[in-house]
PDB file of C-alpha atoms and ligand atoms in Angstrom:
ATOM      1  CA  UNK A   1      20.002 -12.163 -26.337  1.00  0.00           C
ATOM      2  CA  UNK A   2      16.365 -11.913 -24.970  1.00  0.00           C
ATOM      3  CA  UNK A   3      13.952 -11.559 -27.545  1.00  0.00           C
ATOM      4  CA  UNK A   4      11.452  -9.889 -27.107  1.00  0.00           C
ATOM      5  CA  UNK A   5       9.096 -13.039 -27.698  1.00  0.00           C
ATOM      6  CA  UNK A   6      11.472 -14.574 -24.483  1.00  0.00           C
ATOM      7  CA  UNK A   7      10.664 -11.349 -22.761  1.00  0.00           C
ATOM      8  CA  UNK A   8       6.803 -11.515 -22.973  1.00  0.00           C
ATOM      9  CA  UNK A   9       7.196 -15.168 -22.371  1.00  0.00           C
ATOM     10  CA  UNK A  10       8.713 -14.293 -18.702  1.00  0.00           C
ATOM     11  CA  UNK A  11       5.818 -11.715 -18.341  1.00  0.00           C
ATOM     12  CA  UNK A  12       3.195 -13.997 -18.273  1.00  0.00           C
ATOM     13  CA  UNK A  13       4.537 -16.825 -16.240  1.00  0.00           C
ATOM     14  CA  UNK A  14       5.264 -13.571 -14.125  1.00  0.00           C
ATOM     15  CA  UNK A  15       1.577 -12.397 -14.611  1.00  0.00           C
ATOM     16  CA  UNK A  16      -0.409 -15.520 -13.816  1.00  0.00           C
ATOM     17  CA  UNK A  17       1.362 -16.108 -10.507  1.00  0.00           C
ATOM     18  CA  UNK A  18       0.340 -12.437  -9.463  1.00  0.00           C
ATOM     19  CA  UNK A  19      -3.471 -13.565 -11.307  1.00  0.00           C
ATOM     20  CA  UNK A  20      -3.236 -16.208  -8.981  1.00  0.00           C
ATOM     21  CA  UNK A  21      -2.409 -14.323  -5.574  1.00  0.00           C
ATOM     22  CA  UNK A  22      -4.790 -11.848  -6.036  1.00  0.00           C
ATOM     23  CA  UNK A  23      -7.595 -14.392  -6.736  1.00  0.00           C
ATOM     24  CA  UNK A  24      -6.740 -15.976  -3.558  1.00  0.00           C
ATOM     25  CA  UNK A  25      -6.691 -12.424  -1.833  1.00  0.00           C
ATOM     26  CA  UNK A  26     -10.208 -11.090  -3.651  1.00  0.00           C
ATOM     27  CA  UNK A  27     -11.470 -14.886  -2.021  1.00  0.00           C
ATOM     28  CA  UNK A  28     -10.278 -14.440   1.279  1.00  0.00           C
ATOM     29  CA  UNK A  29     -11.472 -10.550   0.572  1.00  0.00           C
ATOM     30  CA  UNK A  30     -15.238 -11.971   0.440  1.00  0.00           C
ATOM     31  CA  UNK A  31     -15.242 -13.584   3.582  1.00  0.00           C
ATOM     32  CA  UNK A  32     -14.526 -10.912   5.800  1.00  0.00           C
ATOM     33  CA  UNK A  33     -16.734  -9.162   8.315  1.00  0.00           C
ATOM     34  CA  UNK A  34     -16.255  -5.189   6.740  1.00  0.00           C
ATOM     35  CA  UNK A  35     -20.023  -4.049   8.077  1.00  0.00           C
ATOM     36  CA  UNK A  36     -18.591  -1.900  11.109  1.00  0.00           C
ATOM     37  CA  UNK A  37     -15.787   0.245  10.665  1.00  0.00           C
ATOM     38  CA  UNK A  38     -14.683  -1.159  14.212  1.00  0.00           C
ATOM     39  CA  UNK A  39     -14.315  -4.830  12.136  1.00  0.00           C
ATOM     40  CA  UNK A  40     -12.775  -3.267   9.541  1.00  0.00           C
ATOM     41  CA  UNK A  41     -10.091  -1.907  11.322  1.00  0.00           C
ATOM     42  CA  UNK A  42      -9.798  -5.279  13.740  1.00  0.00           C
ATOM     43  CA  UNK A  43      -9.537  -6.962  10.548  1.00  0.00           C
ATOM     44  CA  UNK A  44      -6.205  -5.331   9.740  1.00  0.00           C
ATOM     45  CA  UNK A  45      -3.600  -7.638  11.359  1.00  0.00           C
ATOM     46  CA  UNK A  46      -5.464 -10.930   9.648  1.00  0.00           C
ATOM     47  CA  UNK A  47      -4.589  -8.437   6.692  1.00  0.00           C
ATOM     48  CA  UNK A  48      -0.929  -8.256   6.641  1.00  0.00           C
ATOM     49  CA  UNK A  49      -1.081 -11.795   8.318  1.00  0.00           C
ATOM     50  CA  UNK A  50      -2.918 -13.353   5.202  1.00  0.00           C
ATOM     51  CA  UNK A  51      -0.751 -10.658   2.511  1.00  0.00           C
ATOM     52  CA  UNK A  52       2.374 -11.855   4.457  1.00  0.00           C
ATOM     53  CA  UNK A  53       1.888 -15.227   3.771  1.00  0.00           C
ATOM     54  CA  UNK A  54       0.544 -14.830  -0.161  1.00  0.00           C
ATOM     55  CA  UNK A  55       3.676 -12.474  -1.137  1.00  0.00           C
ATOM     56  CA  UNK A  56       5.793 -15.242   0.219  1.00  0.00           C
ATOM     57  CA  UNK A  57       4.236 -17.899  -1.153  1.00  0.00           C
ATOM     58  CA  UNK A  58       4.117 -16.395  -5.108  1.00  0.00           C
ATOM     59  CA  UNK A  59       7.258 -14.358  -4.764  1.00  0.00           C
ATOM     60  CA  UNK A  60       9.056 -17.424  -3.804  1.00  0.00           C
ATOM     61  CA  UNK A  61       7.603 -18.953  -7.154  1.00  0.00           C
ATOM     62  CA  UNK A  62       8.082 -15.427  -8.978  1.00  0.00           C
ATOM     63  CA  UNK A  63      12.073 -15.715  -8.031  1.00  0.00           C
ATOM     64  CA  UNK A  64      12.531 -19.160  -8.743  1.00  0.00           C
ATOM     65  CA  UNK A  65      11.302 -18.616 -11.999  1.00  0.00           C
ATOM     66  CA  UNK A  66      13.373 -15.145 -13.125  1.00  0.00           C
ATOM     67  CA  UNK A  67      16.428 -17.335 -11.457  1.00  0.00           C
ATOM     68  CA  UNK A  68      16.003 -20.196 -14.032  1.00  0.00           C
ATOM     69  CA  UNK A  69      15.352 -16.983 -16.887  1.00  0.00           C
ATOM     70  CA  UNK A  70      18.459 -15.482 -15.834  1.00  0.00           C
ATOM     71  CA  UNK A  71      20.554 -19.113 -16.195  1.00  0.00           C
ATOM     72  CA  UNK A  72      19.160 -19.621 -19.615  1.00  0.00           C
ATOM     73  CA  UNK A  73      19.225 -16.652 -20.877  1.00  0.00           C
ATOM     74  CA  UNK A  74      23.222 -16.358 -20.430  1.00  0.00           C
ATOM     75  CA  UNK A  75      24.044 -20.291 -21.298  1.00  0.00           C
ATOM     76  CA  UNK A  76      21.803 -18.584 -24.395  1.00  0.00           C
ATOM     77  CA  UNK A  77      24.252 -15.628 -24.858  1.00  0.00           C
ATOM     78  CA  UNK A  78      27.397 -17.703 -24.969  1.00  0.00           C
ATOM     79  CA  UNK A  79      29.122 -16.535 -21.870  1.00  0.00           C
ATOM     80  CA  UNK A  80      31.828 -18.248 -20.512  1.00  0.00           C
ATOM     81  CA  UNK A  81      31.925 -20.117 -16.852  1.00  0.00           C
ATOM     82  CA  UNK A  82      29.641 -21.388 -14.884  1.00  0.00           C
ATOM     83  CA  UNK A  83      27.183 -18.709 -13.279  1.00  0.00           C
ATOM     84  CA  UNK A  84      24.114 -19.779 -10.481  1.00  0.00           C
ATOM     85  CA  UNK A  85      21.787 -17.009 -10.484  1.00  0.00           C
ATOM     86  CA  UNK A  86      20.894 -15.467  -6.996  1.00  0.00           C
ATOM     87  CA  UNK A  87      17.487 -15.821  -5.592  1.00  0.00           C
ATOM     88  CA  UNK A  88      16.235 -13.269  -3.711  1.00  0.00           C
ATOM     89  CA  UNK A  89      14.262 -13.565  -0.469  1.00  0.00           C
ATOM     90  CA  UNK A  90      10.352 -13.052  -0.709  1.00  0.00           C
ATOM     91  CA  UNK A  91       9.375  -9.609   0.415  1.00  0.00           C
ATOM     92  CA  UNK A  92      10.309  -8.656   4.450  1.00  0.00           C
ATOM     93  CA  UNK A  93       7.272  -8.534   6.927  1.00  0.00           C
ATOM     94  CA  UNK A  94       8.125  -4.879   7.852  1.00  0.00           C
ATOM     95  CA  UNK A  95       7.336  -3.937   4.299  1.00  0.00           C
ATOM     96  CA  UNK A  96       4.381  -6.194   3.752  1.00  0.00           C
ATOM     97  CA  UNK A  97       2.789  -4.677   6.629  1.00  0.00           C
ATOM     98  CA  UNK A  98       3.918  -1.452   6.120  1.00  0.00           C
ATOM     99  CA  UNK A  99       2.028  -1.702   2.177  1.00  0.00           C
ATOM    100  CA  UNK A 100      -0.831  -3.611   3.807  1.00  0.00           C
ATOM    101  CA  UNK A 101      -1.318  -0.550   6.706  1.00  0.00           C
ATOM    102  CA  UNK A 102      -0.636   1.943   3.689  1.00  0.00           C
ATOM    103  CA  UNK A 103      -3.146   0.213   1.729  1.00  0.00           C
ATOM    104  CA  UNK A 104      -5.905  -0.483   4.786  1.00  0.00           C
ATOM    105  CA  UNK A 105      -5.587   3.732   5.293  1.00  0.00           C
ATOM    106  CA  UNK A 106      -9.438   4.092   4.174  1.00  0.00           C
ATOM    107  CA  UNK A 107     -10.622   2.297   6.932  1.00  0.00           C
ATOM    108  CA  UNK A 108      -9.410   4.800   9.221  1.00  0.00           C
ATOM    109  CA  UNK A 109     -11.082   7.854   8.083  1.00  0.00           C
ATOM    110  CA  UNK A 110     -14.046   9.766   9.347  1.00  0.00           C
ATOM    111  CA  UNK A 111     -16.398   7.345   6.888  1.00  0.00           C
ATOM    112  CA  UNK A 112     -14.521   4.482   5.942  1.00  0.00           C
ATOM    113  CA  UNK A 113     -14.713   2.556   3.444  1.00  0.00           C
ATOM    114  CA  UNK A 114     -13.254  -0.836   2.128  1.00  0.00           C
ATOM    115  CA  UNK A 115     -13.682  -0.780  -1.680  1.00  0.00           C
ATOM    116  CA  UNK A 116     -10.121   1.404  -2.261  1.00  0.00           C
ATOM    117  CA  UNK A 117      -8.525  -0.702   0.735  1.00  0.00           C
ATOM    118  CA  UNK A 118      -8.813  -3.914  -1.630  1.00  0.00           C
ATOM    119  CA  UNK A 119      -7.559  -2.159  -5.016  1.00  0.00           C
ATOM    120  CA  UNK A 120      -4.855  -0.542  -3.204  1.00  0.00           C
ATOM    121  CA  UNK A 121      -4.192  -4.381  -1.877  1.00  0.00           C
ATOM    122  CA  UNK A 122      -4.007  -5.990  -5.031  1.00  0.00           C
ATOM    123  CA  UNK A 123      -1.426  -3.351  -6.175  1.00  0.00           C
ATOM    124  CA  UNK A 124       1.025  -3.869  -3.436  1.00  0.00           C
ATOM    125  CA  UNK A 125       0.782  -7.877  -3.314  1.00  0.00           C
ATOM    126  CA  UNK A 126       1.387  -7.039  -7.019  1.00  0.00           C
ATOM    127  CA  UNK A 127       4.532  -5.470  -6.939  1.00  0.00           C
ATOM    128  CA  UNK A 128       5.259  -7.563  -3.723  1.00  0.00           C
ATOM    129  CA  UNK A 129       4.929 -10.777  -5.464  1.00  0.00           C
ATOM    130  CA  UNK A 130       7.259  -9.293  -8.350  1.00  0.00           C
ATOM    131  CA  UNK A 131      10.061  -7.774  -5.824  1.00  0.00           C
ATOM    132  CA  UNK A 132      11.811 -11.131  -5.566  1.00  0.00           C
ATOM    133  CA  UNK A 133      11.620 -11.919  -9.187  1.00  0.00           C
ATOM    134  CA  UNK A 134      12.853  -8.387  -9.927  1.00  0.00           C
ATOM    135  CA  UNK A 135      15.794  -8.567  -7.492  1.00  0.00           C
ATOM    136  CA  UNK A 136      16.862 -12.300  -8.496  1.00  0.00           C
ATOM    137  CA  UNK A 137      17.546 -10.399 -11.720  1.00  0.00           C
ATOM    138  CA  UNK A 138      19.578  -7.192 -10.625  1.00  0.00           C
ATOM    139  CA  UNK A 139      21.133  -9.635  -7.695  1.00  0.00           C
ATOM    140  CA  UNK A 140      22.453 -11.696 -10.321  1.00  0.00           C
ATOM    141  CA  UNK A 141      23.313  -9.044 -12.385  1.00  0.00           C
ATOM    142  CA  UNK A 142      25.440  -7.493  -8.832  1.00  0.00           C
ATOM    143  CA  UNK A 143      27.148 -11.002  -8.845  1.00  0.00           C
ATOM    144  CA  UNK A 144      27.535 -12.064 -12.464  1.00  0.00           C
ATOM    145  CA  UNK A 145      31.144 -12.372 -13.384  1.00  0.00           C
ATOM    146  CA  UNK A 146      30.696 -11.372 -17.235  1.00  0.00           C
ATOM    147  CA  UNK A 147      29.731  -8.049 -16.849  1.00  0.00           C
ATOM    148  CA  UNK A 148      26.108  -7.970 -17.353  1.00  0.00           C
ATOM    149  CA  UNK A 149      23.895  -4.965 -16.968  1.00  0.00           C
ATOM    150  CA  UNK A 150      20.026  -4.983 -16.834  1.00  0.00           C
ATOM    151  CA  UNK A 151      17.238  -3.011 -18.705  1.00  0.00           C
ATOM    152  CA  UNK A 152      13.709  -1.851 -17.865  1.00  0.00           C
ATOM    153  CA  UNK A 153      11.684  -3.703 -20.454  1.00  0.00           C
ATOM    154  CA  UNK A 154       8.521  -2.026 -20.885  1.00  0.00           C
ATOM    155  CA  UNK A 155       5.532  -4.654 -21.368  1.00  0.00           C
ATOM    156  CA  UNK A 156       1.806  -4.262 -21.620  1.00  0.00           C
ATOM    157  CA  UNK A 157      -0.393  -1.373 -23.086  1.00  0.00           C
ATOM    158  CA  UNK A 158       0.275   1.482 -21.746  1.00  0.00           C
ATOM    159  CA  UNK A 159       4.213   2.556 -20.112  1.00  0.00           C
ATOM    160  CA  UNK A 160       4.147   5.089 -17.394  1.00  0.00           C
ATOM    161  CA  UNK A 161       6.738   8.344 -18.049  1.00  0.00           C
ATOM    162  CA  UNK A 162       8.537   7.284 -15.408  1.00  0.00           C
ATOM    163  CA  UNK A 163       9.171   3.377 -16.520  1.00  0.00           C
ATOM    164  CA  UNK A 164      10.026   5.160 -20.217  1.00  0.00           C
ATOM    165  CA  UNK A 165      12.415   7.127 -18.632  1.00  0.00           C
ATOM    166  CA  UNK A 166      14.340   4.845 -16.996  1.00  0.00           C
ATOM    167  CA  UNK A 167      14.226   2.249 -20.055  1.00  0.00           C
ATOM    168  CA  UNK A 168      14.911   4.990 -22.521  1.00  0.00           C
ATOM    169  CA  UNK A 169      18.459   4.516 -20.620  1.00  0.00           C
ATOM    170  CA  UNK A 170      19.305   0.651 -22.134  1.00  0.00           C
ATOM    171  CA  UNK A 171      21.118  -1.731 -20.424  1.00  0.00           C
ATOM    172  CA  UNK A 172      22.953   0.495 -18.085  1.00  0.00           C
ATOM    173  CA  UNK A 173      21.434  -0.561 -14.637  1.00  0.00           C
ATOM    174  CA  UNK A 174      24.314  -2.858 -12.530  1.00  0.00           C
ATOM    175  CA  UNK A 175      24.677  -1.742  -9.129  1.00  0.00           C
ATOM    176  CA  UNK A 176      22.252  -0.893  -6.525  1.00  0.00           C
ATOM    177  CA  UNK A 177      23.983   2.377  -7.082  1.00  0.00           C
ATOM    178  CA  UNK A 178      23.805   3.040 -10.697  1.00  0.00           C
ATOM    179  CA  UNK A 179      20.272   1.867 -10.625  1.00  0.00           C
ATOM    180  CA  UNK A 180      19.794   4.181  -7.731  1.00  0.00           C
ATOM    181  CA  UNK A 181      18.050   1.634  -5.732  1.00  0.00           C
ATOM    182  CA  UNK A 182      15.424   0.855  -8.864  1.00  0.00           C
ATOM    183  CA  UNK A 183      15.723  -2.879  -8.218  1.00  0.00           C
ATOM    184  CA  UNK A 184      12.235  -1.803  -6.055  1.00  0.00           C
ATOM    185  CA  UNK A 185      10.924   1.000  -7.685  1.00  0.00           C
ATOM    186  CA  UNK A 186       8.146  -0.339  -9.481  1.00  0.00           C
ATOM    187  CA  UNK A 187       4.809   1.158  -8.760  1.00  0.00           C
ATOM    188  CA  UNK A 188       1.685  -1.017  -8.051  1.00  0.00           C
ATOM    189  CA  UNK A 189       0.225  -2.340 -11.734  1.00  0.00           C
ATOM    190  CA  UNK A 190       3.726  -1.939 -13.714  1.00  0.00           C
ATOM    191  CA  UNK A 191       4.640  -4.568 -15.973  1.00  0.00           C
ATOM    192  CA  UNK A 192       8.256  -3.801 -16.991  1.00  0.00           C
ATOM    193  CA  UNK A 193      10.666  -6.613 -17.016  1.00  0.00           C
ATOM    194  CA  UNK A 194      14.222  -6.030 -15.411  1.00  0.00           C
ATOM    195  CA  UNK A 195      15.982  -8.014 -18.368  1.00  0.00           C
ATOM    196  CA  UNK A 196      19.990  -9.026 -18.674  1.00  0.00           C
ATOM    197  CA  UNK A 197      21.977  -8.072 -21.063  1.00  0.00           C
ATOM    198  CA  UNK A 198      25.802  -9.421 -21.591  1.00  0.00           C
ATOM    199  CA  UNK A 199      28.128  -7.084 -23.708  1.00  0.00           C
ATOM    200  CA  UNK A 200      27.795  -7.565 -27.488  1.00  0.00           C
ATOM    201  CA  UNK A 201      24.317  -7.995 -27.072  1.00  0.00           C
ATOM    202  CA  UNK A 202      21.444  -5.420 -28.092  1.00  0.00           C
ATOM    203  CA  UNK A 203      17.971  -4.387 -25.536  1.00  0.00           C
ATOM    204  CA  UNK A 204      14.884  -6.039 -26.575  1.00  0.00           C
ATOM    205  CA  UNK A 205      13.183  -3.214 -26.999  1.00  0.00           C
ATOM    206  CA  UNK A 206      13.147   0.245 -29.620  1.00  0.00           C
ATOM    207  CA  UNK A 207      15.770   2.306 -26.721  1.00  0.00           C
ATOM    208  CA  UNK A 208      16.319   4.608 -29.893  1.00  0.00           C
ATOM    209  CA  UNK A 209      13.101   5.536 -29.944  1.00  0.00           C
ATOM    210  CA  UNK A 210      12.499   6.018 -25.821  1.00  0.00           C
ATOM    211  CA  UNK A 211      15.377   8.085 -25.912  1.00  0.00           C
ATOM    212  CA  UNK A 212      14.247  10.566 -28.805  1.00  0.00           C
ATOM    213  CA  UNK A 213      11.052  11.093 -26.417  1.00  0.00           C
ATOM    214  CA  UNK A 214      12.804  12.062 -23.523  1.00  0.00           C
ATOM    215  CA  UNK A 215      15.226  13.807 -25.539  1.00  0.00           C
ATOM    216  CA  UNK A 216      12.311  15.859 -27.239  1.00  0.00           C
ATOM    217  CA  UNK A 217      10.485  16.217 -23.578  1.00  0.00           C
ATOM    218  CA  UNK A 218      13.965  17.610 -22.332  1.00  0.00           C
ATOM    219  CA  UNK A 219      13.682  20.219 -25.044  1.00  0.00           C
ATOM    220  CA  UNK A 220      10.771  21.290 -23.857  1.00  0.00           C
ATOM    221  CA  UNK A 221      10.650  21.001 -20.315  1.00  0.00           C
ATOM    222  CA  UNK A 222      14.785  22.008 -19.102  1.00  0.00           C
ATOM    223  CA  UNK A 223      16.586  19.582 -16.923  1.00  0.00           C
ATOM    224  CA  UNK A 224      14.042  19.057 -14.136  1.00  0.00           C
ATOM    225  CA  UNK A 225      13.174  15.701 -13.665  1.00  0.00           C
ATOM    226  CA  UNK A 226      10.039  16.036 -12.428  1.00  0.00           C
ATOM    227  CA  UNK A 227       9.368  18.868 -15.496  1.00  0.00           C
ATOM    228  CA  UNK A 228      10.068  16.299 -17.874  1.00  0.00           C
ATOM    229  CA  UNK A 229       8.325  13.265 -16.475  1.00  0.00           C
ATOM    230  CA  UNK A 230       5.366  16.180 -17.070  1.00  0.00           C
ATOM    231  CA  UNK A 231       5.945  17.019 -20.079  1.00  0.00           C
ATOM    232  CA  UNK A 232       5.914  13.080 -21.034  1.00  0.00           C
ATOM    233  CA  UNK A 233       2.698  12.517 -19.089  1.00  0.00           C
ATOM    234  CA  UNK A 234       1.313  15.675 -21.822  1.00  0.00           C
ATOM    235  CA  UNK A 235       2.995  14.688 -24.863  1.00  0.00           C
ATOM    236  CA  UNK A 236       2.141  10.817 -24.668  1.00  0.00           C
ATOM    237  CA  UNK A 237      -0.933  11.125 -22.820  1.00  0.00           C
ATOM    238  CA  UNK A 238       0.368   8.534 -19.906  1.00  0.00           C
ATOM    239  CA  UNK A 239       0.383   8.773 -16.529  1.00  0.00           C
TER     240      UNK A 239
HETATM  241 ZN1  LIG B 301       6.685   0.097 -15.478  1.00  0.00          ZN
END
């Protein structure tokens, strides 16, 4: 089983390859020409060009590296037969530019205006960098033999309601179905860790306790999703 020692181990490796793409990005950031809202906008295509090429580089790494957690993890857990985890591919070019145009969107107001354009930059090349790395694990999980199933592991200070939600679940994400697609739904700055788990084995992390807050927000709130998630945000005082 993970621990969750193993699981905050993964984090950082995870964490100081996204440290190190956005330090390259806030470098390359400082060189560019943003005095005219004319060069800001021009600058756009380097944009996506230069974010293209960073998400590819660290998710590559990002992948590699959740590919050789997956294989130890589960020579860890005992399972029988040989299993190679599957690597995912970086992040596509239609959705890096489609985050970097999303996140560029303050240059093309009526006063526009570059300081958002590079926070809402380092949030998507982020979760772009991460994407592979999450989707080597719920690929692997799709084509593992022995059953497994994957958690959301929440990590770092503060858990969104959302992220709580969907851990407060356990291990019960295996198909891009079941999961409803969550192999990308990470927002920006989250720092959960999609984690295998094999049968007999026990989530590295207090599920119990997840589940009693959504149960109690339920209570509250009725069976609307987006009710609850609100009630969360109140009760917990997250976002
Ligand atoms: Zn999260």
């Amino acid at each position: 089983m993970a621990t969750p020692a193993e699981v905050a181990q993964f984090r950082t490796v995870q964490r100081d390859l996204v440290t190190l793409a956005l330090a390259a990005l806030a470098r390359w950031w400082a060189g560019l020409d943003l005095r005219s809202a004319a060069e800001a906008r021009s600058a756009v295509p380097a944009m996506v060009a230069f974010t293209g090429g960073l998400t590819r580089m660290y998710g590559e790494s990002a992948a590699l590296a959740a590919a050789d957690w997956y294989e130890e993890l589960r020579s860890q857990a005992g399972v029988r037969g040989r299993f190679r985890a599957r690597m995912a591919d970086p992040a596509p070019r239609e959705q890096v530019e489609a985050v970097t145009r999303w996140a560029a969107g303050p240059l093309f107001t009526e006063r526009p205006d570059p300081a958002p354009v590079l926070r809402n930059l380092s949030g998507g090349v982020q979760r772009l960098v991460l994407q592979p790395a999450r989707e080597t694990v719920a690929d692997s999980v799709e084509a593992d033999p022995a059953d497994a199933r994957w958690a959301r592991v929440p990590s770092g200070a503060k858990t969104c309601a959302f992220c709580r939600l969907l851990a407060s679940r356990g291990a019960v994400y295996h198909s891009e179905e079941s999961a409803g697609g969550l192999a990308r739904s990470y927002h920006g700055l989250c720092d959960c860790v999609p984690t295998p788990v094999w049968p007999g084995e026990e989530e590295p992390y207090d599920v119990d306790a997840l589940l009693e807050e959504y149960t109690e927000a339920r209570a509250k709130a009725g069976g609307n999703p987006k009710a609850i998630l609100a009630q969360m945000r109140a009760d917990l005082g997250i976002n």
